PDB file of C-alpha atoms in Angstrom:
ATOM      1  CA  MET A   1     -32.060 -52.514  23.543  1.00 37.00           C
ATOM      2  CA  TRP A   2     -28.466 -52.693  22.271  1.00 36.00           C
ATOM      3  CA  PHE A   3     -26.989 -55.733  20.501  1.00 34.00           C
ATOM      4  CA  LEU A   4     -23.287 -56.440  20.140  1.00 35.00           C
ATOM      5  CA  THR A   5     -22.439 -58.615  17.141  1.00 33.00           C
ATOM      6  CA  VAL A   6     -19.154 -60.476  17.247  1.00 33.00           C
ATOM      7  CA  GLY A   7     -17.709 -62.128  14.114  1.00 39.00           C
ATOM      8  CA  ASP A   8     -14.884 -64.539  13.612  1.00 44.00           C
ATOM      9  CA  GLY A   9     -12.773 -61.916  11.790  1.00 42.00           C
ATOM     10  CA  SER A  10     -11.828 -64.175   8.911  1.00 45.00           C
ATOM     11  CA  THR A  11     -12.839 -61.739   6.162  1.00 44.00           C
ATOM     12  CA  SER A  12     -11.117 -58.710   7.653  1.00 45.00           C
ATOM     13  CA  SER A  13      -7.971 -60.721   8.379  1.00 48.00           C
ATOM     14  CA  ASP A  14      -7.778 -61.977   4.782  1.00 53.00           C
ATOM     15  CA  ASP A  15      -8.148 -58.447   3.402  1.00 54.00           C
ATOM     16  CA  TYR A  16      -5.442 -57.188   5.732  1.00 52.00           C
ATOM     17  CA  ASP A  17      -3.003 -59.949   4.718  1.00 57.00           C
ATOM     18  CA  SER A  18      -3.669 -59.489   0.994  1.00 58.00           C
ATOM     19  CA  LYS A  19      -3.000 -55.745   1.178  1.00 54.00           C
ATOM     20  CA  LYS A  20       0.179 -56.350   3.117  1.00 54.00           C
ATOM     21  CA  ARG A  21       1.435 -58.922   0.577  1.00 56.00           C
ATOM     22  CA  LYS A  22       0.760 -56.570  -2.342  1.00 54.00           C
ATOM     23  CA  GLN A  23       2.704 -53.736  -0.750  1.00 53.00           C
ATOM     24  CA  ARG A  24       5.623 -56.016   0.095  1.00 54.00           C
ATOM     25  CA  ALA A  25       5.689 -57.312  -3.469  1.00 54.00           C
ATOM     26  CA  GLY A  26       5.860 -53.770  -4.793  1.00 53.00           C
ATOM     27  CA  GLY A  27       8.763 -52.899  -2.534  1.00 53.00           C
ATOM     28  CA  GLU A  28       6.860 -50.125  -0.742  1.00 50.00           C
ATOM     29  CA  PRO A  29       7.015 -49.622   3.017  1.00 52.00           C
ATOM     30  CA  TRP A  30       3.871 -50.252   4.961  1.00 51.00           C
ATOM     31  CA  GLY A  31       1.620 -47.185   4.998  1.00 51.00           C
ATOM     32  CA  ALA A  32       3.580 -45.242   2.354  1.00 53.00           C
ATOM     33  CA  LYS A  33       1.499 -43.288  -0.149  1.00 58.00           C
ATOM     34  CA  LYS A  34       2.470 -41.884  -3.498  1.00 56.00           C
ATOM     35  CA  PRO A  35       1.448 -38.338  -4.380  1.00 56.00           C
ATOM     36  CA  ARG A  36      -1.367 -38.253  -6.853  1.00 61.00           C
ATOM     37  CA  HIS A  37       0.171 -35.436  -8.896  1.00 62.00           C
ATOM     38  CA  ASP A  38       3.759 -34.464  -9.510  1.00 66.00           C
ATOM     39  CA  LEU A  39       4.748 -31.028  -8.272  1.00 62.00           C
ATOM     40  CA  PRO A  40       5.180 -28.536 -11.118  1.00 65.00           C
ATOM     41  CA  PRO A  41       8.752 -27.390 -11.728  1.00 70.00           C
ATOM     42  CA  TYR A  42       9.798 -23.971 -10.467  1.00 68.00           C
ATOM     43  CA  ARG A  43       9.724 -21.424 -13.256  1.00 75.00           C
ATOM     44  CA  VAL A  44      10.649 -17.772 -13.566  1.00 75.00           C
ATOM     45  CA  HIS A  45       8.150 -15.803 -15.627  1.00 75.00           C
ATOM     46  CA  LEU A  46       9.373 -12.622 -17.258  1.00 78.00           C
ATOM     47  CA  THR A  47       6.998  -9.735 -17.842  1.00 77.00           C
ATOM     48  CA  PRO A  48       5.889  -9.411 -21.473  1.00 78.00           C
ATOM     49  CA  TYR A  49       6.423  -5.638 -21.305  1.00 78.00           C
ATOM     50  CA  THR A  50       9.286  -3.328 -20.437  1.00 79.00           C
ATOM     51  CA  VAL A  51       9.115  -2.124 -16.847  1.00 77.00           C
ATOM     52  CA  ASP A  52      10.890   1.133 -17.715  1.00 81.00           C
ATOM     53  CA  SER A  53       8.212   2.328 -20.128  1.00 85.00           C
ATOM     54  CA  PRO A  54       7.508   5.958 -19.123  1.00 90.00           C
ATOM     55  CA  ILE A  55       4.029   6.250 -20.691  1.00 92.00           C
ATOM     56  CA  CYS A  56       1.038   3.898 -20.612  1.00 92.00           C
ATOM     57  CA  ASP A  57      -2.217   4.414 -22.481  1.00 92.00           C
ATOM     58  CA  PHE A  58      -5.573   2.682 -21.999  1.00 91.00           C
ATOM     59  CA  LEU A  59      -4.659  -0.441 -23.973  1.00 90.00           C
ATOM     60  CA  GLU A  60      -1.267  -0.760 -22.319  1.00 89.00           C
ATOM     61  CA  LEU A  61      -2.787  -0.651 -18.825  1.00 89.00           C
ATOM     62  CA  GLN A  62      -5.324  -3.319 -19.726  1.00 88.00           C
ATOM     63  CA  ARG A  63      -2.583  -5.472 -21.209  1.00 87.00           C
ATOM     64  CA  ARG A  64      -0.417  -5.175 -18.104  1.00 86.00           C
ATOM     65  CA  TYR A  65      -3.086  -5.397 -15.416  1.00 86.00           C
ATOM     66  CA  ARG A  66      -6.040  -7.427 -16.654  1.00 85.00           C
ATOM     67  CA  SER A  67      -7.994  -7.154 -13.397  1.00 88.00           C
ATOM     68  CA  LEU A  68      -7.563  -3.366 -13.116  1.00 88.00           C
ATOM     69  CA  LEU A  69     -10.730  -1.345 -13.637  1.00 88.00           C
ATOM     70  CA  VAL A  70      -9.657   1.553 -15.882  1.00 90.00           C
ATOM     71  CA  PRO A  71     -12.069   4.524 -16.134  1.00 90.00           C
ATOM     72  CA  SER A  72     -13.576   5.131 -19.544  1.00 90.00           C
ATOM     73  CA  ASP A  73     -12.275   8.720 -19.649  1.00 93.00           C
ATOM     74  CA  PHE A  74      -8.676   7.656 -18.926  1.00 95.00           C
ATOM     75  CA  LEU A  75      -6.223   8.849 -21.581  1.00 94.00           C
ATOM     76  CA  SER A  76      -2.668   8.102 -20.419  1.00 96.00           C
ATOM     77  CA  VAL A  77      -0.317   8.054 -17.449  1.00 96.00           C
ATOM     78  CA  HIS A  78       3.247   9.329 -17.357  1.00 95.00           C
ATOM     79  CA  LEU A  79       5.368   7.389 -14.845  1.00 93.00           C
ATOM     80  CA  SER A  80       7.525  10.193 -13.513  1.00 94.00           C
ATOM     81  CA  TRP A  81       9.093   8.025 -10.815  1.00 93.00           C
ATOM     82  CA  LEU A  82      11.376   6.489 -13.445  1.00 91.00           C
ATOM     83  CA  SER A  83      13.211   9.790 -13.800  1.00 92.00           C
ATOM     84  CA  ALA A  84      12.804  10.796 -10.142  1.00 93.00           C
ATOM     85  CA  PHE A  85      14.400   7.557  -8.905  1.00 93.00           C
ATOM     86  CA  PRO A  86      16.794   6.181 -11.541  1.00 90.00           C
ATOM     87  CA  LEU A  87      18.737   2.985 -10.954  1.00 86.00           C
ATOM     88  CA  SER A  88      21.796   5.007  -9.979  1.00 90.00           C
ATOM     89  CA  GLN A  89      19.808   6.890  -7.282  1.00 91.00           C
ATOM     90  CA  PRO A  90      17.024   4.601  -6.002  1.00 91.00           C
ATOM     91  CA  PHE A  91      14.509   5.589  -3.368  1.00 93.00           C
ATOM     92  CA  SER A  92      15.780   5.021   0.167  1.00 91.00           C
ATOM     93  CA  LEU A  93      13.855   3.766   3.190  1.00 90.00           C
ATOM     94  CA  HIS A  94      16.508   4.767   5.719  1.00 90.00           C
ATOM     95  CA  HIS A  95      14.423   7.515   7.320  1.00 90.00           C
ATOM     96  CA  PRO A  96      11.514   6.431   9.546  1.00 90.00           C
ATOM     97  CA  SER A  97       8.180   8.155   9.024  1.00 91.00           C
ATOM     98  CA  ARG A  98       5.428   6.710  11.188  1.00 86.00           C
ATOM     99  CA  ILE A  99       1.923   8.073  10.599  1.00 87.00           C
ATOM    100  CA  GLN A 100      -0.589   7.326  13.340  1.00 80.00           C
ATOM    101  CA  VAL A 101      -4.281   7.413  12.522  1.00 80.00           C
ATOM    102  CA  SER A 102      -6.482   8.919  15.224  1.00 72.00           C
ATOM    103  CA  SER A 103      -9.033   6.723  16.928  1.00 67.00           C
ATOM    104  CA  GLU A 104     -12.724   6.903  16.152  1.00 61.00           C
ATOM    105  CA  LYS A 105     -13.380   8.731  19.438  1.00 60.00           C
ATOM    106  CA  GLU A 106     -11.151  11.648  18.459  1.00 64.00           C
ATOM    107  CA  ALA A 107     -12.395  14.367  16.152  1.00 60.00           C
ATOM    108  CA  ALA A 108     -10.491  14.140  12.878  1.00 60.00           C
ATOM    109  CA  PRO A 109     -10.786  15.751   9.433  1.00 63.00           C
ATOM    110  CA  ASP A 110     -12.562  13.861   6.677  1.00 61.00           C
ATOM    111  CA  ALA A 111      -9.739  12.549   4.499  1.00 58.00           C
ATOM    112  CA  GLY A 112     -12.127  11.696   1.678  1.00 58.00           C
ATOM    113  CA  ALA A 113     -13.753  15.123   1.395  1.00 67.00           C
ATOM    114  CA  GLU A 114     -11.987  17.539  -0.932  1.00 71.00           C
ATOM    115  CA  PRO A 115     -11.860  21.186   0.172  1.00 75.00           C
ATOM    116  CA  ILE A 116     -14.221  23.249  -1.968  1.00 76.00           C
ATOM    117  CA  THR A 117     -13.268  26.743  -3.077  1.00 85.00           C
ATOM    118  CA  ALA A 118     -15.155  29.202  -5.242  1.00 87.00           C
ATOM    119  CA  ASP A 119     -12.710  28.924  -8.150  1.00 91.00           C
ATOM    120  CA  SER A 120     -11.751  25.232  -7.986  1.00 91.00           C
ATOM    121  CA  ASP A 121     -10.660  24.124 -11.448  1.00 92.00           C
ATOM    122  CA  PRO A 122     -10.746  20.378 -12.265  1.00 92.00           C
ATOM    123  CA  ALA A 123      -8.299  20.943 -15.128  1.00 95.00           C
ATOM    124  CA  TYR A 124      -5.507  20.268 -12.610  1.00 96.00           C
ATOM    125  CA  SER A 125      -5.523  18.230  -9.428  1.00 96.00           C
ATOM    126  CA  SER A 126      -2.796  17.360  -6.968  1.00 97.00           C
ATOM    127  CA  LYS A 127      -2.502  14.140  -4.947  1.00 97.00           C
ATOM    128  CA  VAL A 128       0.083  13.007  -2.403  1.00 97.00           C
ATOM    129  CA  LEU A 129       1.525   9.663  -1.330  1.00 96.00           C
ATOM    130  CA  LEU A 130       2.018   9.896   2.437  1.00 96.00           C
ATOM    131  CA  LEU A 131       4.521   7.171   3.276  1.00 95.00           C
ATOM    132  CA  SER A 132       4.488   5.431   6.651  1.00 93.00           C
ATOM    133  CA  SER A 133       7.671   3.405   7.126  1.00 92.00           C
ATOM    134  CA  PRO A 134       9.602   2.211  10.209  1.00 91.00           C
ATOM    135  CA  GLY A 135      13.010   2.886   8.689  1.00 90.00           C
ATOM    136  CA  LEU A 136      15.456   0.472   7.128  1.00 89.00           C
ATOM    137  CA  GLU A 137      16.928  -0.860  10.379  1.00 88.00           C
ATOM    138  CA  GLU A 138      13.528  -1.633  11.896  1.00 88.00           C
ATOM    139  CA  LEU A 139      12.373  -3.074   8.567  1.00 88.00           C
ATOM    140  CA  TYR A 140      15.279  -5.536   8.576  1.00 86.00           C
ATOM    141  CA  ARG A 141      14.528  -6.502  12.156  1.00 84.00           C
ATOM    142  CA  CYS A 142      10.799  -7.123  11.620  1.00 85.00           C
ATOM    143  CA  CYS A 143      10.849  -8.662   8.148  1.00 85.00           C
ATOM    144  CA  MET A 144      14.219 -10.424   7.998  1.00 80.00           C
ATOM    145  CA  LEU A 145      14.847 -11.015  11.730  1.00 75.00           C
ATOM    146  CA  PHE A 146      18.159  -9.200  11.367  1.00 70.00           C
ATOM    147  CA  VAL A 147      19.431  -8.391  14.883  1.00 64.00           C
ATOM    148  CA  ASP A 148      22.854  -7.484  16.224  1.00 62.00           C
ATOM    149  CA  ASP A 149      22.426  -9.313  19.513  1.00 61.00           C
ATOM    150  CA  MET A 150      21.870 -13.027  18.938  1.00 59.00           C
ATOM    151  CA  ALA A 151      20.514 -13.331  22.488  1.00 61.00           C
ATOM    152  CA  GLU A 152      17.537 -11.187  21.500  1.00 61.00           C
ATOM    153  CA  PRO A 153      14.412 -13.334  21.056  1.00 61.00           C
ATOM    154  CA  ARG A 154      13.586 -13.940  17.404  1.00 62.00           C
ATOM    155  CA  GLU A 155       9.962 -13.471  16.465  1.00 71.00           C
ATOM    156  CA  THR A 156       8.019 -14.570  13.413  1.00 80.00           C
ATOM    157  CA  PRO A 157       9.036 -12.479  10.369  1.00 83.00           C
ATOM    158  CA  GLU A 158       6.437 -10.109   8.962  1.00 85.00           C
ATOM    159  CA  HIS A 159       5.679  -9.264   5.371  1.00 86.00           C
ATOM    160  CA  PRO A 160       7.086  -5.857   4.294  1.00 87.00           C
ATOM    161  CA  LEU A 161       3.580  -4.717   3.327  1.00 87.00           C
ATOM    162  CA  LYS A 162       2.686  -4.733   7.027  1.00 88.00           C
ATOM    163  CA  GLN A 163       5.435  -2.208   7.705  1.00 90.00           C
ATOM    164  CA  ILE A 164       5.393  -0.020   4.566  1.00 93.00           C
ATOM    165  CA  LYS A 165       2.041   1.696   4.122  1.00 92.00           C
ATOM    166  CA  PHE A 166       0.471   4.819   2.643  1.00 94.00           C
ATOM    167  CA  LEU A 167      -2.131   7.046   4.233  1.00 94.00           C
ATOM    168  CA  LEU A 168      -5.300   7.078   2.132  1.00 92.00           C
ATOM    169  CA  GLY A 169      -8.698   8.662   2.445  1.00 90.00           C
ATOM    170  CA  ARG A 170     -12.078   7.042   1.992  1.00 87.00           C
ATOM    171  CA  LYS A 171     -14.702   8.415  -0.359  1.00 85.00           C
ATOM    172  CA  GLU A 172     -17.938   6.460  -0.077  1.00 83.00           C
ATOM    173  CA  GLU A 173     -16.664   2.857  -0.324  1.00 83.00           C
ATOM    174  CA  GLU A 174     -13.419   3.542  -2.204  1.00 87.00           C
ATOM    175  CA  ALA A 175      -9.909   4.294  -0.985  1.00 89.00           C
ATOM    176  CA  VAL A 176      -8.608   7.519  -2.540  1.00 92.00           C
ATOM    177  CA  LEU A 177      -5.387   9.491  -2.442  1.00 94.00           C
ATOM    178  CA  VAL A 178      -5.205  12.602  -0.306  1.00 95.00           C
ATOM    179  CA  GLY A 179      -5.491  15.766  -2.394  1.00 96.00           C
ATOM    180  CA  GLY A 180      -7.859  17.900  -4.403  1.00 95.00           C
ATOM    181  CA  GLU A 181      -8.446  20.338  -7.243  1.00 95.00           C
ATOM    182  CA  TRP A 182      -6.343  23.351  -8.106  1.00 96.00           C
ATOM    183  CA  SER A 183      -7.491  26.815  -7.023  1.00 96.00           C
ATOM    184  CA  PRO A 184      -6.039  29.743  -9.044  1.00 95.00           C
ATOM    185  CA  SER A 185      -6.714  32.284  -6.291  1.00 94.00           C
ATOM    186  CA  LEU A 186      -5.118  30.212  -3.510  1.00 95.00           C
ATOM    187  CA  ASP A 187      -2.403  28.221  -5.284  1.00 96.00           C
ATOM    188  CA  GLY A 188      -1.269  30.260  -8.301  1.00 95.00           C
ATOM    189  CA  LEU A 189      -2.314  31.090 -11.830  1.00 93.00           C
ATOM    190  CA  ASP A 190      -0.263  28.833 -14.114  1.00 93.00           C
ATOM    191  CA  PRO A 191       0.477  25.222 -13.064  1.00 95.00           C
ATOM    192  CA  GLN A 192       2.358  24.518 -16.295  1.00 92.00           C
ATOM    193  CA  ALA A 193       4.817  27.401 -15.909  1.00 94.00           C
ATOM    194  CA  ASP A 194       5.230  27.268 -12.121  1.00 95.00           C
ATOM    195  CA  PRO A 195       5.767  23.776 -10.622  1.00 92.00           C
ATOM    196  CA  GLN A 196       5.117  25.120  -7.111  1.00 96.00           C
ATOM    197  CA  VAL A 197       1.459  25.810  -7.911  1.00 97.00           C
ATOM    198  CA  LEU A 198       0.345  22.193  -7.617  1.00 97.00           C
ATOM    199  CA  VAL A 199       2.624  21.720  -4.610  1.00 97.00           C
ATOM    200  CA  ARG A 200       0.637  24.458  -2.866  1.00 97.00           C
ATOM    201  CA  THR A 201      -2.537  22.627  -3.882  1.00 97.00           C
ATOM    202  CA  ALA A 202      -1.240  19.447  -2.264  1.00 97.00           C
ATOM    203  CA  ILE A 203      -0.244  21.256   0.938  1.00 97.00           C
ATOM    204  CA  ARG A 204      -3.606  23.002   1.215  1.00 96.00           C
ATOM    205  CA  CYS A 205      -5.698  19.887   0.578  1.00 95.00           C
ATOM    206  CA  ALA A 206      -3.603  17.630   2.826  1.00 95.00           C
ATOM    207  CA  GLN A 207      -3.920  20.125   5.681  1.00 94.00           C
ATOM    208  CA  ALA A 208      -7.699  20.243   5.290  1.00 93.00           C
ATOM    209  CA  GLN A 209      -8.181  16.481   4.895  1.00 93.00           C
ATOM    210  CA  THR A 210      -5.660  14.986   7.323  1.00 92.00           C
ATOM    211  CA  GLY A 211      -4.485  17.826   9.555  1.00 90.00           C
ATOM    212  CA  ILE A 212      -0.869  17.209   8.457  1.00 92.00           C
ATOM    213  CA  ASP A 213       1.098  20.321   7.529  1.00 94.00           C
ATOM    214  CA  LEU A 214       3.347  19.407   4.597  1.00 96.00           C
ATOM    215  CA  SER A 215       4.756  22.903   4.141  1.00 95.00           C
ATOM    216  CA  GLY A 216       7.960  21.832   5.897  1.00 95.00           C
ATOM    217  CA  CYS A 217       8.745  19.105   3.344  1.00 96.00           C
ATOM    218  CA  THR A 218      11.922  19.901   1.433  1.00 95.00           C
ATOM    219  CA  LYS A 219      11.447  17.586  -1.564  1.00 96.00           C
ATOM    220  CA  TRP A 220       8.418  16.930  -3.735  1.00 97.00           C
ATOM    221  CA  TRP A 221       9.055  14.131  -6.200  1.00 96.00           C
ATOM    222  CA  ARG A 222       6.645  13.783  -9.102  1.00 96.00           C
ATOM    223  CA  PHE A 223       5.582  10.165  -8.908  1.00 96.00           C
ATOM    224  CA  ALA A 224       3.040   9.944 -11.741  1.00 96.00           C
ATOM    225  CA  GLU A 225       0.897  12.157 -13.929  1.00 97.00           C
ATOM    226  CA  PHE A 226      -2.532  10.955 -15.053  1.00 97.00           C
ATOM    227  CA  GLN A 227      -4.510  12.496 -17.884  1.00 96.00           C
ATOM    228  CA  TYR A 228      -8.244  12.133 -18.437  1.00 96.00           C
ATOM    229  CA  LEU A 229     -10.313  13.340 -21.385  1.00 94.00           C
ATOM    230  CA  GLN A 230     -13.734  14.425 -20.208  1.00 89.00           C
ATOM    231  CA  PRO A 231     -16.545  14.081 -22.772  1.00 86.00           C
ATOM    232  CA  GLY A 232     -18.003  17.280 -24.153  1.00 78.00           C
ATOM    233  CA  PRO A 233     -18.859  19.445 -25.740  1.00 84.00           C
ATOM    234  CA  PRO A 234     -16.428  20.910 -25.078  1.00 86.00           C
ATOM    235  CA  ARG A 235     -14.035  18.056 -24.365  1.00 89.00           C
ATOM    236  CA  ARG A 236     -11.656  18.967 -21.548  1.00 93.00           C
ATOM    237  CA  LEU A 237      -8.301  17.521 -20.601  1.00 94.00           C
ATOM    238  CA  GLN A 238      -7.821  16.885 -16.881  1.00 96.00           C
ATOM    239  CA  THR A 239      -4.388  16.336 -15.347  1.00 97.00           C
ATOM    240  CA  VAL A 240      -3.806  14.710 -11.956  1.00 97.00           C
ATOM    241  CA  VAL A 241      -0.260  14.924 -10.583  1.00 98.00           C
ATOM    242  CA  VAL A 242       0.764  12.520  -7.803  1.00 98.00           C
ATOM    243  CA  TYR A 243       3.589  13.673  -5.511  1.00 98.00           C
ATOM    244  CA  LEU A 244       5.771  11.823  -3.028  1.00 97.00           C
ATOM    245  CA  PRO A 245       6.931  14.329  -0.378  1.00 97.00           C
ATOM    246  CA  ASP A 246       9.681  13.601   2.136  1.00 95.00           C
ATOM    247  CA  VAL A 247       7.357  13.402   5.136  1.00 95.00           C
ATOM    248  CA  TRP A 248      10.174  12.121   7.367  1.00 94.00           C
ATOM    249  CA  THR A 249      11.608  15.653   7.494  1.00 93.00           C
ATOM    250  CA  ILE A 250       8.531  16.912   9.370  1.00 92.00           C
ATOM    251  CA  MET A 251       8.316  14.032  11.848  1.00 90.00           C
ATOM    252  CA  PRO A 252       8.327  15.293  15.467  1.00 86.00           C
ATOM    253  CA  THR A 253      11.169  14.450  17.798  1.00 84.00           C
ATOM    254  CA  LEU A 254      10.677  12.055  20.704  1.00 79.00           C
ATOM    255  CA  GLU A 255      10.262  14.937  23.154  1.00 86.00           C
ATOM    256  CA  GLU A 256       7.737  16.671  20.902  1.00 84.00           C
ATOM    257  CA  TRP A 257       5.815  13.429  20.430  1.00 79.00           C
ATOM    258  CA  GLU A 258       5.634  12.751  24.176  1.00 83.00           C
ATOM    259  CA  ALA A 259       4.444  16.308  24.806  1.00 87.00           C
ATOM    260  CA  LEU A 260       1.783  15.905  22.123  1.00 81.00           C
ATOM    261  CA  CYS A 261       0.604  12.619  23.649  1.00 80.00           C
ATOM    262  CA  GLN A 262       0.339  14.243  27.068  1.00 83.00           C
ATOM    263  CA  GLN A 263      -1.667  17.086  25.565  1.00 83.00           C
ATOM    264  CA  LYS A 264      -4.022  14.622  23.859  1.00 78.00           C
ATOM    265  CA  ALA A 265      -4.445  12.678  27.100  1.00 79.00           C
ATOM    266  CA  ALA A 266      -5.226  15.858  29.031  1.00 81.00           C
ATOM    267  CA  GLU A 267      -7.831  16.910  26.471  1.00 77.00           C
ATOM    268  CA  ALA A 268      -9.471  13.476  26.521  1.00 72.00           C
ATOM    269  CA  ALA A 269      -9.535  13.237  30.336  1.00 72.00           C
ATOM    270  CA  PRO A 270     -12.972  13.729  31.951  1.00 71.00           C
ATOM    271  CA  PRO A 271     -13.474  16.975  33.892  1.00 66.00           C
ATOM    272  CA  THR A 272     -12.866  16.887  37.647  1.00 61.00           C
ATOM    273  CA  GLN A 273     -15.562  17.351  40.280  1.00 56.00           C
ATOM    274  CA  GLU A 274     -14.389  20.887  41.084  1.00 53.00           C
ATOM    275  CA  ALA A 275     -14.610  21.905  37.436  1.00 48.00           C
ATOM    276  CA  GLN A 276     -18.103  20.443  37.224  1.00 50.00           C
ATOM    277  CA  GLY A 277     -19.239  22.302  40.326  1.00 47.00           C
TER     278      GLY A 277
END
């Protein structure tokens, strides 16, 4: 059984009138609310370190990036990109270089597995940064909604990180750079005297891990050089050089890309009845 109780409304009416009188006395409009906390003023925070420092040791990395997990055998890193891309000649994103990752159904190399050779030497390793970028014009259009034709529909701007990416491998549960250890028999005998030795290492490992042939790249910028001191005895110094090749020079043309897509589609198509018979 349901009961409906009806009151005279005197108490609620008095509360309503008293609240209204208080707000009118304070000069506030009805229903207006004050923010509980004042918004903090906008501030520009400067970094407590120089951004053009070419060398960082263990303590410097921990001071700069407090949440970065630095390996215990890390010794130092030389930021070669400061000399490769000075302020007078900065890195340019004019050239598009789209890298498409194959689907799970297609057979693809294991980007996390390093090619193993009989004489692999961990004293030197070579890694590559494979840049995937739409080009400067497309970047302006997607991220800044910069279009020549104002009649073109304007979409929601995207963050640049959604357009500028790097191809990485996966080793267990970690993302790793593409590359591997130096092989004297395949790459050359002296990485210190011949700078092309570690470039050959990068080309060989990238071909085995991703299927991308980087031998056609015309420029190999040294981006960074990491040094690790392995515990002994004997204690060994390991050097890992990270390169940034100009992958946009080996991008296929539109005709070559369409022919490659047709070839992939033909290979993935199921066999016909005549072929099965």
